[in-house]
Coordinates of C-alpha atoms in Angstrom, one line a residue:
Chain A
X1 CA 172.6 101.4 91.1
X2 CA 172.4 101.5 94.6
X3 CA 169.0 101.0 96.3
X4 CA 167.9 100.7 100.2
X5 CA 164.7 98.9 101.0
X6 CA 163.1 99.5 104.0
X7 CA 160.5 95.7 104.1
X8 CA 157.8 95.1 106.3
X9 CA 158.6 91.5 107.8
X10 CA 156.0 89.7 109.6
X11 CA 156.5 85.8 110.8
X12 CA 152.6 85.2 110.3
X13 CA 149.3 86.0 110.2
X14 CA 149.3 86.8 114.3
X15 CA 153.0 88.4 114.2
X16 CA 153.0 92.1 115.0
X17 CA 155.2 92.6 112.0
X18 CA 158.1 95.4 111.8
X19 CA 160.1 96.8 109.2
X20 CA 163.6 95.8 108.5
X21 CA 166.2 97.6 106.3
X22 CA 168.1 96.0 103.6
X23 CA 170.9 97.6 101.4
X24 CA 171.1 96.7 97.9
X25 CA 174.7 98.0 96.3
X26 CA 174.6 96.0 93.2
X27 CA 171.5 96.9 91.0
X28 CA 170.9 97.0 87.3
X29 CA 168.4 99.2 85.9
X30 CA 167.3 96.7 84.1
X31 CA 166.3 94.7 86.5
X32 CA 162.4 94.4 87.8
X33 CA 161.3 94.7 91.2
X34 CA 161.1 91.4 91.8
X35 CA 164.3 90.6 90.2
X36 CA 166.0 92.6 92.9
X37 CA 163.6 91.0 95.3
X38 CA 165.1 87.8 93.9
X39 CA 169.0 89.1 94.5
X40 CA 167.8 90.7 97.8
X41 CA 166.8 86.9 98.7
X42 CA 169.9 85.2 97.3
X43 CA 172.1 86.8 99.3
X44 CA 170.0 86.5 102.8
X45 CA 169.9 82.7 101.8
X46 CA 173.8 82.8 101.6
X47 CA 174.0 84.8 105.0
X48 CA 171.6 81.9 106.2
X49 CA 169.0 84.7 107.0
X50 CA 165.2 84.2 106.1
X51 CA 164.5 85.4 102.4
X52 CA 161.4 88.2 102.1
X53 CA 158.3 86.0 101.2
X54 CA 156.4 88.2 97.9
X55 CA 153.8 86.6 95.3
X56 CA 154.8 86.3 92.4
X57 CA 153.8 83.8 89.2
X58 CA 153.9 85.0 85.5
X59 CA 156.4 87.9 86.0
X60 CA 154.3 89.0 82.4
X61 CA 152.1 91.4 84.1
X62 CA 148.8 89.3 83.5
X63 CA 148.3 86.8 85.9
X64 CA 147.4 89.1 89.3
X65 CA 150.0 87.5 91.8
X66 CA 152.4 90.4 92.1
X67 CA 151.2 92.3 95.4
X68 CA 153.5 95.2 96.7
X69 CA 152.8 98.7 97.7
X70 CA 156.1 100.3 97.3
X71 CA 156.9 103.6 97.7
X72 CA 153.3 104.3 98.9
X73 CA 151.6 103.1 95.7
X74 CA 150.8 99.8 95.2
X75 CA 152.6 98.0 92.0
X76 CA 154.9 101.2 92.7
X77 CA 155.3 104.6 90.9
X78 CA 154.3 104.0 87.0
X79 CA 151.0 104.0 86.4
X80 CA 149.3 100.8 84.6
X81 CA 152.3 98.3 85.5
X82 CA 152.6 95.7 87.7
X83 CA 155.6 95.4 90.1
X84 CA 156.8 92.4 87.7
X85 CA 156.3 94.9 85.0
X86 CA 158.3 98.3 87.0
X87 CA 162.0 98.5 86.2
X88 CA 164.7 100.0 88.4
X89 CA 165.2 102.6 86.1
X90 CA 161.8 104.1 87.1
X91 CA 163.5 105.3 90.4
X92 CA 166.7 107.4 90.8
X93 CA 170.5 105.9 91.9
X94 CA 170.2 105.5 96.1
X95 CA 167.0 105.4 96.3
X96 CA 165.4 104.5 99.7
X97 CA 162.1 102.6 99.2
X98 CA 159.7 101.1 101.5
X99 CA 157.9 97.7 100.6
X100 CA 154.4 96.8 102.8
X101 CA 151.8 94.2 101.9
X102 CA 148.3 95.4 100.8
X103 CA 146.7 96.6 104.2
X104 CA 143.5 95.4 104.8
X105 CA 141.4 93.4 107.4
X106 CA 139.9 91.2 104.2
X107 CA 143.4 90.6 102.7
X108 CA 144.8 88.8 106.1
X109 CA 148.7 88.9 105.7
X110 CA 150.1 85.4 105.5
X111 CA 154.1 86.2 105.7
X112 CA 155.9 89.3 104.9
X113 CA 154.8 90.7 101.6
X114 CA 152.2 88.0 100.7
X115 CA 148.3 88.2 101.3
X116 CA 145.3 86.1 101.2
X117 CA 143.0 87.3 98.3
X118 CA 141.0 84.5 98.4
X119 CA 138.3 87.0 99.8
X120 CA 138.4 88.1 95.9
X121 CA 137.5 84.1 95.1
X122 CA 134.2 84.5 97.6
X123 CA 133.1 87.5 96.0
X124 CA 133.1 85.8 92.3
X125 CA 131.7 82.4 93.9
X126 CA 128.6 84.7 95.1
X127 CA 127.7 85.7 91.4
X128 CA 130.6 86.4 88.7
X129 CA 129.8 84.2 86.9
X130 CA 127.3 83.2 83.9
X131 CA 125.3 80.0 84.1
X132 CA 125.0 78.4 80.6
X133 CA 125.7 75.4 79.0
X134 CA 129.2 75.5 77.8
X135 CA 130.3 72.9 74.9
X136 CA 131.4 74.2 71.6
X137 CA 131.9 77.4 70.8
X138 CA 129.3 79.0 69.3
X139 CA 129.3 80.3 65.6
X140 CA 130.7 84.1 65.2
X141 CA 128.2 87.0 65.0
X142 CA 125.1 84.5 66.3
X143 CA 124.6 86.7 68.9
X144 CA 125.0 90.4 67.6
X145 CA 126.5 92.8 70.8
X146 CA 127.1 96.5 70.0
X147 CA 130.5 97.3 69.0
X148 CA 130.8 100.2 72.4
X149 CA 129.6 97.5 74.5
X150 CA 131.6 94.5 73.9
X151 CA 134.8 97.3 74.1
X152 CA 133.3 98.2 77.3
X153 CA 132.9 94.5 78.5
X154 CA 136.7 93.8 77.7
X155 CA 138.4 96.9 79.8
X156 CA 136.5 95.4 82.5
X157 CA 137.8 92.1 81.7
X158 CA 141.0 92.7 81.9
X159 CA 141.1 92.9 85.8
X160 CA 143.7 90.3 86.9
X161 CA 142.3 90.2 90.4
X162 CA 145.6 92.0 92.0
X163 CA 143.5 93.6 94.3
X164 CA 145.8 96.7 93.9
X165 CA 142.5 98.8 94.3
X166 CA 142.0 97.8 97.6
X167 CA 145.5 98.5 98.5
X168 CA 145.1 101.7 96.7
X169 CA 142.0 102.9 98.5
X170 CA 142.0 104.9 102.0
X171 CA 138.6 102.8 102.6
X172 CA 140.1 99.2 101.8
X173 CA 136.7 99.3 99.5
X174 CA 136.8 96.2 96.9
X175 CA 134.0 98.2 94.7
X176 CA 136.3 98.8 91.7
X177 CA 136.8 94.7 91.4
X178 CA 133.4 93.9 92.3
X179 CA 131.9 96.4 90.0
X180 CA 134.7 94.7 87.2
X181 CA 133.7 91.3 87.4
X182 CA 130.2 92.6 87.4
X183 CA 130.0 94.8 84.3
X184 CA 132.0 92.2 82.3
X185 CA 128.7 90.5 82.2
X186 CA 126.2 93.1 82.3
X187 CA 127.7 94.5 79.3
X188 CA 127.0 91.3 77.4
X189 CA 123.5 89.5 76.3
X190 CA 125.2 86.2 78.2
X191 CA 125.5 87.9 81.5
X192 CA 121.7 89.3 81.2
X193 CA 119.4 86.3 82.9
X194 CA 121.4 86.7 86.0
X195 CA 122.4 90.0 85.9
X196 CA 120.0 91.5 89.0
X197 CA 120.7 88.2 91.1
X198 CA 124.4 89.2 90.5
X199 CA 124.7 93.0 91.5
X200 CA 123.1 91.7 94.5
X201 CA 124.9 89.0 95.8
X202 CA 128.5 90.2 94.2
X203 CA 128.0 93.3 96.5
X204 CA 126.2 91.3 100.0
X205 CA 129.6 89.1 100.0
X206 CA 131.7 92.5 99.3
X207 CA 130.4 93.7 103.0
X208 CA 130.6 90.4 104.2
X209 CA 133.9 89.8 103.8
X210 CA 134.8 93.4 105.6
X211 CA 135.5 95.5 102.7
X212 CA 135.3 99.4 103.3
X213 CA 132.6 101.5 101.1
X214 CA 133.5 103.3 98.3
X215 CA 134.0 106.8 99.2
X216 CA 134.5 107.8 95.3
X217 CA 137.9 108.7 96.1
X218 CA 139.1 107.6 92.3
X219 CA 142.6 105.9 93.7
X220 CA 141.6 102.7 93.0
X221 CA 141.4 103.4 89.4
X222 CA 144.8 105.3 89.3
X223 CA 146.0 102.4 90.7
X224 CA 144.4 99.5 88.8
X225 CA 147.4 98.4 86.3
X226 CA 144.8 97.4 83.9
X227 CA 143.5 101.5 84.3
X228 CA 139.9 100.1 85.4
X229 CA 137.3 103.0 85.3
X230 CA 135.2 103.9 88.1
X231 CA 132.5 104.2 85.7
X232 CA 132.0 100.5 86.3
X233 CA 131.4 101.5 89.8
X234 CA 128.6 103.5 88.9
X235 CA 127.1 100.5 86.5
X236 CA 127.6 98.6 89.2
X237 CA 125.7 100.9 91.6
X238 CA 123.0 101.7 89.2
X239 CA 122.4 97.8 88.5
X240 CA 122.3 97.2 92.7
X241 CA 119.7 99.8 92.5
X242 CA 117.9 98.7 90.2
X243 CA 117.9 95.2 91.7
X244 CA 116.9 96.6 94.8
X245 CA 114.0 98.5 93.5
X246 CA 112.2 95.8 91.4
X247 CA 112.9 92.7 94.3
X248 CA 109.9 91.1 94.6
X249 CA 107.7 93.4 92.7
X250 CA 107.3 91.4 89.3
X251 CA 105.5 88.5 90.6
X252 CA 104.1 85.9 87.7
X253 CA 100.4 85.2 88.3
X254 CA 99.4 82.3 86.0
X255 CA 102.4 80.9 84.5
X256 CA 102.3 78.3 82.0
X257 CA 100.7 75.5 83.6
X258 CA 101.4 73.1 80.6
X259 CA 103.0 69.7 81.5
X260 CA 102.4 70.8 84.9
Chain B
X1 CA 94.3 90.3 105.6
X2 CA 95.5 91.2 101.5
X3 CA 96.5 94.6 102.4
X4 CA 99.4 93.5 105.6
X5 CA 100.7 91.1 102.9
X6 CA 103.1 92.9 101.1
X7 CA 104.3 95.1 103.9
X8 CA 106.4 92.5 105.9
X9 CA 108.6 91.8 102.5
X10 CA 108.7 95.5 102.0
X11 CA 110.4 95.8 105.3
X12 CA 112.4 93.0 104.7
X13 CA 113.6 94.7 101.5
X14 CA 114.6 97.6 103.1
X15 CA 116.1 96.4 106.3
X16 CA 118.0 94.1 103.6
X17 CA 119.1 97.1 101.7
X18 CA 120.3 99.4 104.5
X19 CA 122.5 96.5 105.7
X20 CA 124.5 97.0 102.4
X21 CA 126.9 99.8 102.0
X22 CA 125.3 100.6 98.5
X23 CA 122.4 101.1 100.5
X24 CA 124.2 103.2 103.0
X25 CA 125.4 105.3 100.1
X26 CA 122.2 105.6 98.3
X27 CA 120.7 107.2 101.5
X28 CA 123.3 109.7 101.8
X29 CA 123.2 110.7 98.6
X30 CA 119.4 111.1 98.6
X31 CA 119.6 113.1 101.7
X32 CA 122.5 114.9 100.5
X33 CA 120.3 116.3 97.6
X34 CA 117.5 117.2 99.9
X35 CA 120.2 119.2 102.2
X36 CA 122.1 120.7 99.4
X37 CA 118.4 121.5 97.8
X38 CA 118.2 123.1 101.4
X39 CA 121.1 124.7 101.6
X40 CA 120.7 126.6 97.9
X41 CA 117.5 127.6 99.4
X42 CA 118.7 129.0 102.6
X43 CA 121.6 131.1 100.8
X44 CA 118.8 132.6 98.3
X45 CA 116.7 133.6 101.1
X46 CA 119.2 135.3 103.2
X47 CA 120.9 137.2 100.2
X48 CA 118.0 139.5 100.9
X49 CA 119.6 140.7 103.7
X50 CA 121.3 143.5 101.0
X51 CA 117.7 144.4 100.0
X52 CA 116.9 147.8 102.1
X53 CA 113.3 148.4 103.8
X54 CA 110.4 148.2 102.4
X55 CA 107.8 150.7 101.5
X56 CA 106.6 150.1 104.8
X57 CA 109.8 150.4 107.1
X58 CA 110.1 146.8 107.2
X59 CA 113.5 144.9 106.3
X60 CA 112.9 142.6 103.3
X61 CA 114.6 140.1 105.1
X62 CA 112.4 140.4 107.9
X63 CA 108.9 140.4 106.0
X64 CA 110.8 136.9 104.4
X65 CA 111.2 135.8 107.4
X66 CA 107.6 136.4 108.5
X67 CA 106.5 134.7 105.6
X68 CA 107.9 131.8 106.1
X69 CA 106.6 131.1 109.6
X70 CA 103.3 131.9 108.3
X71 CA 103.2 129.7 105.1
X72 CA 100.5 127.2 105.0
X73 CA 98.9 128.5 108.5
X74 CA 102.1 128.4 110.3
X75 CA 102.7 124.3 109.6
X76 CA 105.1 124.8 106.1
X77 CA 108.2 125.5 108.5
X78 CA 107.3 122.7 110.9
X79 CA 107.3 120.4 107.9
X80 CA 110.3 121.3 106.1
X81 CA 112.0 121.7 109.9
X82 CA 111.1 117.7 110.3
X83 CA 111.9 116.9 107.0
X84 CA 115.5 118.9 107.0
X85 CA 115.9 117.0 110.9
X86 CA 115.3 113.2 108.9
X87 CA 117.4 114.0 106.1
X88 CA 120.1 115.1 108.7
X89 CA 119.9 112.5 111.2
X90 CA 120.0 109.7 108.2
X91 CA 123.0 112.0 106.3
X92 CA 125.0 111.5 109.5
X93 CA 123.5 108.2 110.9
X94 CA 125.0 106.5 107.6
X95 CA 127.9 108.3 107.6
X96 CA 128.9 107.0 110.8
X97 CA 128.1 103.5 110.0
X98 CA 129.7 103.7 106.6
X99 CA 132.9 105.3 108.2
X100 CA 133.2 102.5 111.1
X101 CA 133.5 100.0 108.3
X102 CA 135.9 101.7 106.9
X103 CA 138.1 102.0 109.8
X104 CA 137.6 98.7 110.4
X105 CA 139.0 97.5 107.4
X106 CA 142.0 99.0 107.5
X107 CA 143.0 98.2 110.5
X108 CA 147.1 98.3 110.1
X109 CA 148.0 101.8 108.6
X110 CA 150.7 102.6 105.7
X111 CA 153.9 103.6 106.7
X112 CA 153.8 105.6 103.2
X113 CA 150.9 105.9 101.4
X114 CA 151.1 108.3 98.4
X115 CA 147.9 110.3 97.0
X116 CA 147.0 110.6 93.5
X117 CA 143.1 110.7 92.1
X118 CA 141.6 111.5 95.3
X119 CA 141.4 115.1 96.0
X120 CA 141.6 117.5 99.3
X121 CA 137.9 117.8 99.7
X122 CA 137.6 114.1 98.8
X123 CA 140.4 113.3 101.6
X124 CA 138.2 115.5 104.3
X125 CA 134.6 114.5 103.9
X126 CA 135.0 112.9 107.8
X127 CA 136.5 116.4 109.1
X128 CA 134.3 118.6 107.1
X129 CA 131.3 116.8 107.6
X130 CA 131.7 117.1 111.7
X131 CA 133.1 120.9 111.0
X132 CA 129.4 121.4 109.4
X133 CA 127.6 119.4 112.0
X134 CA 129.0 121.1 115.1
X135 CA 128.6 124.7 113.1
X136 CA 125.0 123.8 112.8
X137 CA 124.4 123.8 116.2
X138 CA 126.1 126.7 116.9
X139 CA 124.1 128.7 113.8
X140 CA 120.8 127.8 115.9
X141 CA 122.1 128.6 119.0
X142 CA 122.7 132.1 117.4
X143 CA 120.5 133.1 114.7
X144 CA 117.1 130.5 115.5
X145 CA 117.1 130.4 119.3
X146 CA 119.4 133.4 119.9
X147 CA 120.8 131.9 123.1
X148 CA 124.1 132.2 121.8
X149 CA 123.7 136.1 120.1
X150 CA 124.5 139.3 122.4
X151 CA 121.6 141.4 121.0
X152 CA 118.6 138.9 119.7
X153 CA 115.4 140.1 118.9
X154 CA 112.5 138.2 118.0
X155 CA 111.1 138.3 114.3
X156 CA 114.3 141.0 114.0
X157 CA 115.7 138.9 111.4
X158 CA 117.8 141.7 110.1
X159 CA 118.8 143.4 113.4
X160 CA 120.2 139.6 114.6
X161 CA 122.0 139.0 111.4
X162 CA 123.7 142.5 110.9
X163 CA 124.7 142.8 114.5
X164 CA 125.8 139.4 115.3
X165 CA 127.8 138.7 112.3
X166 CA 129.7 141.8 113.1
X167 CA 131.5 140.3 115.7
X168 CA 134.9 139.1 115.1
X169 CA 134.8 135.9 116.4
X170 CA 131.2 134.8 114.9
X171 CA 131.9 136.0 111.9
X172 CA 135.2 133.6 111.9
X173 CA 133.2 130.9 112.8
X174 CA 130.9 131.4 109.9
X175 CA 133.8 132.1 107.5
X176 CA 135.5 128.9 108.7
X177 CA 132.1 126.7 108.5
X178 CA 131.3 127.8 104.9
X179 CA 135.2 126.9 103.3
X180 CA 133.9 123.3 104.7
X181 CA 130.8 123.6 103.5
X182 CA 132.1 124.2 100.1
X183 CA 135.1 120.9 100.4
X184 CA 132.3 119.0 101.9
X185 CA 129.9 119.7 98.5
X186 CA 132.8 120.1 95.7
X187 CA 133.1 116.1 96.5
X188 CA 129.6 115.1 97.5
X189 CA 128.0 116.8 94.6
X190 CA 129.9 114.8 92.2
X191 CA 130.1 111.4 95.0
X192 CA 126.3 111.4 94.8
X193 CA 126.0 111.2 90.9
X194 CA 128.4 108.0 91.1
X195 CA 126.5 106.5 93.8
X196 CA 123.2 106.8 92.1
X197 CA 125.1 105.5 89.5
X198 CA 124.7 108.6 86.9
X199 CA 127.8 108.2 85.2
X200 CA 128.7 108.7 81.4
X201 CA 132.2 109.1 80.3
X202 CA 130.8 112.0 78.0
X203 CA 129.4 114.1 80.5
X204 CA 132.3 113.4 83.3
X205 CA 133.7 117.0 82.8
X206 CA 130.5 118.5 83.0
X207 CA 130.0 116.7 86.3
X208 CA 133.0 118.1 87.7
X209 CA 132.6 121.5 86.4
X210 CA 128.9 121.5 88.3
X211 CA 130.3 120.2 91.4
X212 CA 133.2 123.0 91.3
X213 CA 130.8 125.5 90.2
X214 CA 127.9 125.0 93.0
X215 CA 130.0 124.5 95.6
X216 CA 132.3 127.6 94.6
X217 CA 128.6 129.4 94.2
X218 CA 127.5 128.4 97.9
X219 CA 130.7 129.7 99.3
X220 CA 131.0 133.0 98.0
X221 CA 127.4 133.5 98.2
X222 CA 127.6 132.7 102.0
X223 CA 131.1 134.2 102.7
X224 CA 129.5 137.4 101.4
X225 CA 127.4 138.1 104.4
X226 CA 129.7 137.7 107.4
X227 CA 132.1 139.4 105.5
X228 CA 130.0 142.6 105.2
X229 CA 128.7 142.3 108.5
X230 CA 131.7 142.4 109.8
X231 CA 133.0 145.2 107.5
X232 CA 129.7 147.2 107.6
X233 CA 128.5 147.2 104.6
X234 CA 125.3 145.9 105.1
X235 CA 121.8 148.4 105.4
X236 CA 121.2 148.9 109.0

């Protein structure tokens, strides 16, 4: 196969950034995108020219690192499949495609293809998270969870964190991850004590790192390659809600005083 | 002393919640019930403009119209006019502020950037949103103030709508203000269900179907009247 790439290059974080056209005449169609990434760079390192910086880490479609928009859609044309994942045969013989990084003022680009997600890493610091005492793991079936639930709690586990949502939506809105590593917990008894606190504080550092708002376009679910539903969105609104409405209004008046 | 308490939290709360896009959101889709509310109203009221005169000469659209400004001594129109004005002022207030942070955080554009959930309406709630905004003003100027209509008669509801609609260019204006209209609510029907967070994968169809069929309702019910204005087919 014979493929031309048209690559958004950019020095650093304060570069302008342009794009540059490579022409690839050798290509299997077995190959993955970032396999031909990989040739792509092997022969600018033999012509002594800079190889295109891309993340990359388990190449097994689970880990999250793998951030391209190619061909307009970010992880590329298939749906549910990470650019590790997307073959060569997906696209026809000459094909001319263009590679940019995820665009968005939260996601800073660090070189050429590569972003800083760590935005992402704020956002689960402010609440995803359960605090119990971890140790052992406890006995199966102690805690009974509905059968629709826990199913419910593992599609939204299964975000990797790509951020391809973002990159997908015309906002830059980081609701469908948010509202993931929300509902994986408000689905579940663990995730219950904190859950209010959570919607809360998952969705203050959302705005605060300069997200868009969800416009409830649906792209970010079209193209989450874990297939992420924007139902979670809505969970994730109704919780925030719901947290909103009942701050402050419960307020204990005696307590237990005992030992006190 | 008890009483001012709870009031400075209160505010607190709700400054605290209007900061958050969430919040943003809830408040356009509250207000966007009270003005779609409004404008199902509106559309039912003026479809008496095919009703012919009363027993005693008077349009039907005209003795509605009269009955309006006279509900509850007069003070039911001011009401509902203040109420419609907050709802509006919020609807577009947080639309603007909801739209700058968008902009904002996208501030480098795709070279290509390929479509595939969102829809056409969903793609042009910031150009049909304006479109609807601007043709308000114009539709007061017209058919509430008159300043705008060739022919206006006070309390001559029927007269103003019949002859001013029968104009060409008016009547495009109102043909081209309702196919927004109808974008604008085939997404914000169903955007406002997900932002108050009534979702259930069960009843997602239905959703859809109710946002396609009130917004295809408004429109044609809307459309109608220009269109036989400007054709004639309405009593005069």
């Amino acid at each position: 196969m014979k493929i031309r790439l048209q690559v958004w290059r950019q020095e650093h974080a304060r570069d302008a950034g342009r794009f540059e056209t490579y022409e690839a005449p050798d290509v299997s169609p077995d190959m993955s995108f970032l396999e031909l990434l990989d040739v792509v760079n092997e022969r600018l390192v033999l012509e002594g020219r800079e190889p295109i910086a891309f993340d990359h880490d388990c190449r097994e479609g689970i880990c999250g690192a793998c951030s391209v928009v190619i061909d307009g859609r970010p992880h590329g044309p298939r749906e549910r499949t990470t650019a590790c994942q997307l073959h060569m045969r997906s696209f026809p013989d000459g094909a001319e495609i263009t590679l940019e990084p995820w665009r968005a003022s939260a996601f800073p680009v660090v070189k050429d293809l590569i972003v800083d997600r760590s935005a992402f890493d704020r956002i689960i610091a402010a609440g995803g998270f359960v605090s119990a005492p971890t140790g052992s793991a406890p006995d199966g079936n102690a805690l009974p969870i509905e059968k629709e639930n826990a199913d419910l709690a593992m599609d939204a586990a299964a975000c990797i964190g790509c951020g391809a949502c973002v990159a997908a939506c015309p906002n830059a809105s980081a609701m469908l991850f948010t509202a993931a590593k929300a509902s994986q917990l408000a689905l579940l008894p663990q995730g219950q004590p904190e859950r209010w606190r959570r919607a809360t504080a998952m969705v203050a550092r959302m705005d605060q790192e300069g997200f868009g708002s969800c416009t409830n376009h649906g792209e970010c679910m079209a193209a989450c390659p874990k297939g992420i539903s924007i139902d979670h969105i809505a969970r994730l609104n109704r919780d925030w809600i719901h947290a909103s409405l009942r701050a402050g209004r419960r307020t204990a008046t005696s307590g237990d005083s005992a030992g006190g | 002393m008890s009483a001012q308490a709870p009031t400075a939290p209160a505010v607190a709360r709700a400054t605290s919640a209007l900061s958050s896009t969430i919040g943003l959101k809830v408040v356009m889709a509250v207000t966007g019930i009270a003005l779609f509310g409004f404008v199902l109203g509106h559309m039912a009221g003026n479809l008496q403009v095919y009703l012919p005169r009363g027993a005693d000469g008077v349009w039907a659209l005209d003795a509605y119209g009269e009955w309006l400004r006279e509900l509850g001594h007069g003070g039911a129109i001011w009401v509902a006019r203040a109420g419609l004005l907050l709802a509006f002022v919020l609807h577009v207030g947080a639309a603007w502020a909801l739209s700058r942070r968008s902009w904002a955080a996208r501030p480098v554009s795709y070279a290509k950037w390929v479509a595939k959930e969102s829809t056409y309406a969903s793609r042009t709630m910031r150009w049909t949103g304006p479109i609807v905004l601007l043709f308000v003003v114009y539709h007061l100027l017209h058919l509430t103030w008159g300043s705008a209509h060739p022919d206006f008669r006070t309390g001559g509801v029927h007269h103003n709508v019949t002859t001013g609609l029968a104009q060409p260019l008016a009547c495009g204006v109102y043909v081209v203000a309702m196919l927004a209209l109808g974008l604008h609510l085939f997404h914000g029907v169903w955007s406002l269900l997900q932002t108050l967070g009534l979702s259930h994968p069960r009843y997602e169809r239905l959703r859809r179907c109710a946002a396609a069929l009130l917004a295809a309702l408004v429109v044609l019910g809307n459309l109608s009247i220009p269109i036989a204005a400007l054709a004639g087919w309405l009593p005069r």
